[in-house]
XYZ file of C-alpha atoms in Angstrom:
395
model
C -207.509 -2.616 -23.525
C -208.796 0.511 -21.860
C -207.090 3.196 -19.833
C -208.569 1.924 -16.809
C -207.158 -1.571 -17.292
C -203.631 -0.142 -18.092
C -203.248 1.710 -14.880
C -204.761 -0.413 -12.484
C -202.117 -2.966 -14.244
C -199.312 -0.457 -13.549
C -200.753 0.204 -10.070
C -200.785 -3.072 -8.660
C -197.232 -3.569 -10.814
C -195.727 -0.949 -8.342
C -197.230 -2.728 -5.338
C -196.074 -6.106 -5.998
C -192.797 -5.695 -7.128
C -190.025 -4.918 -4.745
C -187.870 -4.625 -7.287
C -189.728 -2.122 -9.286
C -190.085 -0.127 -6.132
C -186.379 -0.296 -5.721
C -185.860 1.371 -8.979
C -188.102 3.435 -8.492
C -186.653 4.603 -5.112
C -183.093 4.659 -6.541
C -184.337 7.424 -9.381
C -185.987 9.002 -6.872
C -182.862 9.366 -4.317
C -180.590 10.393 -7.482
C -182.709 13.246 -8.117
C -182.431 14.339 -4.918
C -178.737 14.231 -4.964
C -179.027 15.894 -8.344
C -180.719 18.912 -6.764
C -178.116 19.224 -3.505
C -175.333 18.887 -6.202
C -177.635 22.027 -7.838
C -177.169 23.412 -4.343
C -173.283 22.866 -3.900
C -172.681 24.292 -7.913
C -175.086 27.319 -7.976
C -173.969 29.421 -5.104
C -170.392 28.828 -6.806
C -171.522 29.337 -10.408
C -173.669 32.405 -9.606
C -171.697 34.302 -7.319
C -168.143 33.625 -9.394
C -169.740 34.810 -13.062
C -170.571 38.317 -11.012
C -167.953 38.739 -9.458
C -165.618 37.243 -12.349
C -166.844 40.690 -14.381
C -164.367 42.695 -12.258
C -161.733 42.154 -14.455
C -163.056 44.056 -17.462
C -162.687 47.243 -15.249
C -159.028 46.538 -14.396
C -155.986 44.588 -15.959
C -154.556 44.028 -12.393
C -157.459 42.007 -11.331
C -156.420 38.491 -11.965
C -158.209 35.302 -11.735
C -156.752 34.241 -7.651
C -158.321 37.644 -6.749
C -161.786 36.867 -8.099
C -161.635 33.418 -6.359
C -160.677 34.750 -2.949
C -163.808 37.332 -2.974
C -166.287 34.949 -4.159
C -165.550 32.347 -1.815
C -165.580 35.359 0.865
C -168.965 36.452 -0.233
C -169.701 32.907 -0.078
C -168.533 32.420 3.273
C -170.851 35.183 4.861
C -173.762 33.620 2.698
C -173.566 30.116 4.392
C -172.946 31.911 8.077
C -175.979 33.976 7.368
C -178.316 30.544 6.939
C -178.678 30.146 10.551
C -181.028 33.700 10.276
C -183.666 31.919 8.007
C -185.031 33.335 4.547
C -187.261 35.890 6.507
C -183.952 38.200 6.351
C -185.358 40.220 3.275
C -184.177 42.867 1.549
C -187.911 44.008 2.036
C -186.751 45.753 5.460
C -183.485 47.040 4.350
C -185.908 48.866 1.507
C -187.647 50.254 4.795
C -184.535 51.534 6.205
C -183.856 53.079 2.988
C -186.968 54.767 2.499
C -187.198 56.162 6.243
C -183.711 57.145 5.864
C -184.390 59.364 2.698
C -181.856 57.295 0.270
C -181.558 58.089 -3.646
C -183.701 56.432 -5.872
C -181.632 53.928 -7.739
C -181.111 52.451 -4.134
C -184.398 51.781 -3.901
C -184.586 50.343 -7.384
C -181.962 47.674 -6.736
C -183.605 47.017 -3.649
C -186.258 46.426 -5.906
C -184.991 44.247 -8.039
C -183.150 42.201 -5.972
C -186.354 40.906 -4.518
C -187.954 40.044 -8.489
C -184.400 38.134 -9.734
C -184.442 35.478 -7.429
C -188.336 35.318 -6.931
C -189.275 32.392 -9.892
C -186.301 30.167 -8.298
C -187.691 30.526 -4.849
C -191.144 29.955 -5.868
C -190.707 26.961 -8.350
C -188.260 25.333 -5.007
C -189.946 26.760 -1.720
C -193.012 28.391 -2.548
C -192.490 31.504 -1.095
C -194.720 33.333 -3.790
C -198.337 32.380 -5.045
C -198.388 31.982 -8.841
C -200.407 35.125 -9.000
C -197.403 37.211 -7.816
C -195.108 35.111 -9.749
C -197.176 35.662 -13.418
C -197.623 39.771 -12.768
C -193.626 39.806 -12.148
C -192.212 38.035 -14.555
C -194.996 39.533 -17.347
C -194.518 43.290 -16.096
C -191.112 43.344 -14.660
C -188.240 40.520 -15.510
C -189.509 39.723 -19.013
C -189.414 43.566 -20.048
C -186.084 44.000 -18.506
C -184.858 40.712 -20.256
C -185.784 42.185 -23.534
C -184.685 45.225 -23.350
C -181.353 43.906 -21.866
C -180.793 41.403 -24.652
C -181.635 43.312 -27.409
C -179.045 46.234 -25.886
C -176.655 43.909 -25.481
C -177.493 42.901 -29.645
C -176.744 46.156 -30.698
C -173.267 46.553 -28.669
C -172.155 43.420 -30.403
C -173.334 44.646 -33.654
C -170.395 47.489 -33.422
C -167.947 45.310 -30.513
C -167.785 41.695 -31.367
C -164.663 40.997 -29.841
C -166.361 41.997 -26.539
C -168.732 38.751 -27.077
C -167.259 36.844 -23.635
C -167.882 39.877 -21.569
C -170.285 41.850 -23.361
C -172.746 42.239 -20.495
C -170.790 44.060 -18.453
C -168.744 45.632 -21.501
C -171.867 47.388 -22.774
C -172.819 48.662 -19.374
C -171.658 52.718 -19.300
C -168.788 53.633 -16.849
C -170.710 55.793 -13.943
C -172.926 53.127 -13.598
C -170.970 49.900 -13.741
C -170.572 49.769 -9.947
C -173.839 49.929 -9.061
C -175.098 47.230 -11.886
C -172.299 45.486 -10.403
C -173.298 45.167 -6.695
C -176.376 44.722 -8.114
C -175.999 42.009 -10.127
C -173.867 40.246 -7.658
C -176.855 40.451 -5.178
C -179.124 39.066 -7.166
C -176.726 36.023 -7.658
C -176.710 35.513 -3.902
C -180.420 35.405 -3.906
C -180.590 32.716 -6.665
C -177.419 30.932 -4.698
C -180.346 31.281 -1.155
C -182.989 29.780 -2.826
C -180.702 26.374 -4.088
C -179.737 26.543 -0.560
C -182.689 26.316 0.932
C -184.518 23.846 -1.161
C -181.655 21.570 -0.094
C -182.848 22.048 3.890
C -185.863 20.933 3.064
C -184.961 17.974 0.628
C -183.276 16.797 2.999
C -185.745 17.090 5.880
C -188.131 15.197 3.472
C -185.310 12.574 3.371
C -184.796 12.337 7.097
C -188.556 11.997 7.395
C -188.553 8.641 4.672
C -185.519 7.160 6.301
C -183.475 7.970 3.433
C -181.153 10.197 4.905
C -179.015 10.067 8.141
C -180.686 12.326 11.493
C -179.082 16.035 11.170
C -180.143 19.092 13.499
C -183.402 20.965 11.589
C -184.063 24.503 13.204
C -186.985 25.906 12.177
C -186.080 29.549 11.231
C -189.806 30.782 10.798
C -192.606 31.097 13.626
C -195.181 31.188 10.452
C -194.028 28.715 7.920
C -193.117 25.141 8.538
C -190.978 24.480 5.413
C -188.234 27.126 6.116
C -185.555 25.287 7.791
C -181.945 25.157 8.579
C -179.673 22.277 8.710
C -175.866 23.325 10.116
C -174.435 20.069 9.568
C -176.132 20.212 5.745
C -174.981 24.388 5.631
C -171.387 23.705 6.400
C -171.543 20.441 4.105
C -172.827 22.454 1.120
C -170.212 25.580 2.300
C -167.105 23.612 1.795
C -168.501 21.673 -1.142
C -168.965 25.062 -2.524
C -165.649 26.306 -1.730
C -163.801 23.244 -3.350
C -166.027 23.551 -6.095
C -164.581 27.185 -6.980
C -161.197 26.969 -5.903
C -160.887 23.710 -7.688
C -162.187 24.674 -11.215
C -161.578 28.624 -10.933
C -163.790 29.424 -13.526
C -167.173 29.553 -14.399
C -166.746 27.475 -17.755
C -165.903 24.796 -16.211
C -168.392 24.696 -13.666
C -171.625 25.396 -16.073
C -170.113 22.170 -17.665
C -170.895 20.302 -14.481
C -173.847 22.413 -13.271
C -175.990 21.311 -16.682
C -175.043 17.264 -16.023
C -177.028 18.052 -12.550
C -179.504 19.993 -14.048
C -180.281 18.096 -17.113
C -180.619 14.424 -15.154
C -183.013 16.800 -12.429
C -184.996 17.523 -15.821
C -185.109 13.681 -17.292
C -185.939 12.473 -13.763
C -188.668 14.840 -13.266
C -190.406 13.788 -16.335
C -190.317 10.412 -16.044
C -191.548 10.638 -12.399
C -194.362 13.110 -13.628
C -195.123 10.123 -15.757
C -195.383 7.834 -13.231
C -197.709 9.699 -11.147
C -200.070 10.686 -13.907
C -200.460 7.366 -14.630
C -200.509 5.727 -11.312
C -201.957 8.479 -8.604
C -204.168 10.840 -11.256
C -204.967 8.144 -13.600
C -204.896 10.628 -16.039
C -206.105 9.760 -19.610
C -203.143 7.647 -21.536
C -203.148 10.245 -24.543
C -202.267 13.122 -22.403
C -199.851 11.191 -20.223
C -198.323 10.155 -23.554
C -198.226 13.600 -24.728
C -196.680 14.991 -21.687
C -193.974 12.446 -21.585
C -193.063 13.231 -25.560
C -193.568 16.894 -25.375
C -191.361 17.436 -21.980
C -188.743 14.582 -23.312
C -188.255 16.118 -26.664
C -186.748 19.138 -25.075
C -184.898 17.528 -22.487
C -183.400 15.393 -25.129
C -182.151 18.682 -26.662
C -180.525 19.533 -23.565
C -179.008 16.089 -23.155
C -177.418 16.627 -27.082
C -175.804 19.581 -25.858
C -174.495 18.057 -22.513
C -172.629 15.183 -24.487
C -171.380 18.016 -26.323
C -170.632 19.696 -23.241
C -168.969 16.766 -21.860
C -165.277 16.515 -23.718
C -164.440 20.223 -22.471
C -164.415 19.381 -18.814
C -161.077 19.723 -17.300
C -160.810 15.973 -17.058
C -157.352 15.461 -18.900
C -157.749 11.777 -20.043
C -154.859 12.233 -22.954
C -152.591 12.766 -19.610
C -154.068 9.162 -17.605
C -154.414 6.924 -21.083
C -150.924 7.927 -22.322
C -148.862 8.187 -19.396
C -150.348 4.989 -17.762
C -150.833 3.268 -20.967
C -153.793 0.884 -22.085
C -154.656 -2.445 -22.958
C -152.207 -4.030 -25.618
C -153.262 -3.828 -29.361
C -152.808 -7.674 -30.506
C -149.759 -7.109 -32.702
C -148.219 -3.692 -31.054
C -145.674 -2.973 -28.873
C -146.481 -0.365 -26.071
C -145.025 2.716 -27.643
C -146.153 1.973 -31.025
C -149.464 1.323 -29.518
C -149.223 4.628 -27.805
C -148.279 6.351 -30.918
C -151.832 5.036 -32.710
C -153.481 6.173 -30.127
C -152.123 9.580 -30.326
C -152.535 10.052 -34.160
C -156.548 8.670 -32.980
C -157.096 11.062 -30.733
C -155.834 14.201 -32.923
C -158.001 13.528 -35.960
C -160.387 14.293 -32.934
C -159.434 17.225 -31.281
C -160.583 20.696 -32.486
C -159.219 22.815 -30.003
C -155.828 24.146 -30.040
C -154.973 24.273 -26.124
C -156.350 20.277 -26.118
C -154.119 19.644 -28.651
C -151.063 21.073 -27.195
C -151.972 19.041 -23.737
C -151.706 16.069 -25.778
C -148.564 16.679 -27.582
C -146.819 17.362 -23.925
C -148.205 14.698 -22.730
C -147.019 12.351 -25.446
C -143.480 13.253 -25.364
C -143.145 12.650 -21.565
C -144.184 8.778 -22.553
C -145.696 5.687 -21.527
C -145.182 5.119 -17.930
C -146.595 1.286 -17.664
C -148.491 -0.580 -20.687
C -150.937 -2.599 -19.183
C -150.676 -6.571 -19.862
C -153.407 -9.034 -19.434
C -152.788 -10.412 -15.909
C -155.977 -11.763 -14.356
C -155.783 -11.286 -10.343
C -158.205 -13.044 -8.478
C -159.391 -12.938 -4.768
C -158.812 -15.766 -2.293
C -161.598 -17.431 -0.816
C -160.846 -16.919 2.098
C -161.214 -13.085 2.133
C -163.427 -11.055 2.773
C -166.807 -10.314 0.585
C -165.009 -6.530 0.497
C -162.027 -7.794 -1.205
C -164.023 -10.059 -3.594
C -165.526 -6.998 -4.773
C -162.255 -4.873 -5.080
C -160.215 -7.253 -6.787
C -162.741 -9.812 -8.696
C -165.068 -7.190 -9.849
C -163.423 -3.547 -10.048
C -160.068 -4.188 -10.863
C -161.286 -6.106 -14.143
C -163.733 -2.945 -15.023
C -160.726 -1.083 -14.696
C -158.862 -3.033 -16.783
């Protein structure tokens, strides 16, 4: 069977089937909502791990504090949306210059423009790839190397400065300014996520795939930088739950790379799609693609279900305090009991374990029997859902 033959095949599949353009829409739509959850997470992830770096220089510093100015920085980020991206640091490196400022200033200036140019290019394309290629080769990558194998060497002698050992190798008169720095060149990565989310969704609005929402066009040159305040204020408070709500930046990574990794996986098998359906590329190269790409993104899925058991989701506290289903032959606490002595051949970590243990000894609130509910006929179609259907995957 030739190529040809193959992709017509797929082709008219596509066409003909509603169902396989349902799909195909739903996987779509959740990698859109994978990249606006990107949007909600980053600004909090980013801005937090700067900021969170405070504490090496002082012992009175505590976690609260960190929260409250990250969510304040955060706060003047989102107000600032209305402005557009055309507020650059390119003109406050103008002011600097005509105002005779040191050259450091100038520097960070500088830099703040490279950090966050790859994320705005590969979600807005506010930089050509020219630009992008003669950065990153004679700029970021040099500075990442250098950085990295500095930060090698101060682990060498300081290993016990591992969690912090960016800032902890960074030399006292100049750990303010690679401070401000740094945390400027997380709100730049934090603008970009933002961004791309105005104009995912205005690409939703305009496929009927997303309610109607103010979009303000914030440039008089480019049509694709736009502002949504409904969308800003959702994302702002989505942000601020985010980091009040997990307080660190572990915890958050752990649910940043679920959003990223299914944005990856999605984005392959969509490239697939259209290389074999729109470019009618040749099927050894499409095949190629998909393994190549998939291999690593399979990596990155290992080490999410890795990732997974260290949320903060608690389950020892829900299974043994609400119980479980009954073991054939067990009573409820001596069911409970198995399931304890289960999950600590399990558990690694010593804080889990002690979770567990004071969990335990508060008890089984309810064991749960095997009553079957089911709805009337005569309700409704939303209570024949509730009860019939979840209720019994609860169970």
């Amino acid at each position: 069977m030739s190529c040809f033959t193959i992709q017509s095949k797929a082709k008219v599949f596509l066409e003909n089937s509603s169902r396989a353009q349902s799909i195909l829409t739903f996987v779509v739509l959740l990698g859109t909502c994978m990249v606006i959850g990107d949007g909600a997470l980053t600004p909090a992830i980013s801005v937090l791990s700067a900021v969170q770096r405070i504490q090496s220089r002082s012992a009175k510093i505590e976690q609260s504090h960190v929260v409250m100015i990250s969510c304040a920085i955060l706060l003047v980020l989102f107000l600032f949306q209305r402005f557009g991206t055309g507020a650059s640091p390119h003109y406050m490196y103008l002011f600097f210059k005509r105002n005779g400022t040191k050259g450091w200033e100038l520097l960070g200036a500088v830099t703040l423009c490279i950090t966050g140019a790859e994320a705005m290019f590969a979600d807005l394309g506010h930089f050509n790839k020219g630009s992008i290629q003669m950065a990153f080769s004679f700029l970021v990558y040099p500075a990442l190397i250098v950085t990295y194998a500095g930060q090698g060497a101060y682990l060498i002698k300081n290993p016990e400065n591992i969690s912090t050992a960016f800032y902890s190798s960074v030399p006292g008169p100049v750990f303010w300014p690679v401070f401000i720095v740094a945390t400027l060149a997380a709100i730049v990565a934090s603008q970009a996520l933002i961004s791309a989310s105005f104009s995912i969704i205005r690409q939703s609005m305009a496929l009927g795939c997303f309610p109607r929402v103010n979009m303000i066009h914030t440039s008089n040159k480019h049509e694709g930088q736009v502002y949504s305040p409904e969308m800003n204020y959702f994302l702002m408070v989505a942000c601020l739950i985010i980091m009040i709500g997990f307080q660190g930046g572990e915890e958050i990574g752990n649910a940043y790379g679920f959003a990223v990794i299914w944005v990856m996986i999605i984005t392959t098998c969509l490239m697939t799609v259209v290389m074999l359906v729109i470019w009618n590329t040749k099927l050894i190269l499409i095949l190629a693609f998909f393994l190549f790409f998939f291999f690593f993104v399979g990596l990155y899925m290992i080490a999410l279900i890795n990732k997974v058991p260290k949320g903060p989701k608690e389950v020892y506290r829900c299974l043994i305090q609400y119980g479980y289903k009954d073991a054939p032959n067990m009573e409820g606490a001596e069911f409970v009991a198995s399931v304890v002595e289960k999950l600590k051949e399990e558990i690694e970590d010593i804080d889990e374990m002690a979770m567990l243990e004071s969990t335990a000894s508060k008890g089984a609130v309810y064991v749960l029997g095997r009553t079957i509910l089911k709805s009337s006929e005569k309700n409704e179609w939303v209570a024949h859902c509730v009860i019939n259907y979840s209720y019994i995957f609860l169970q």
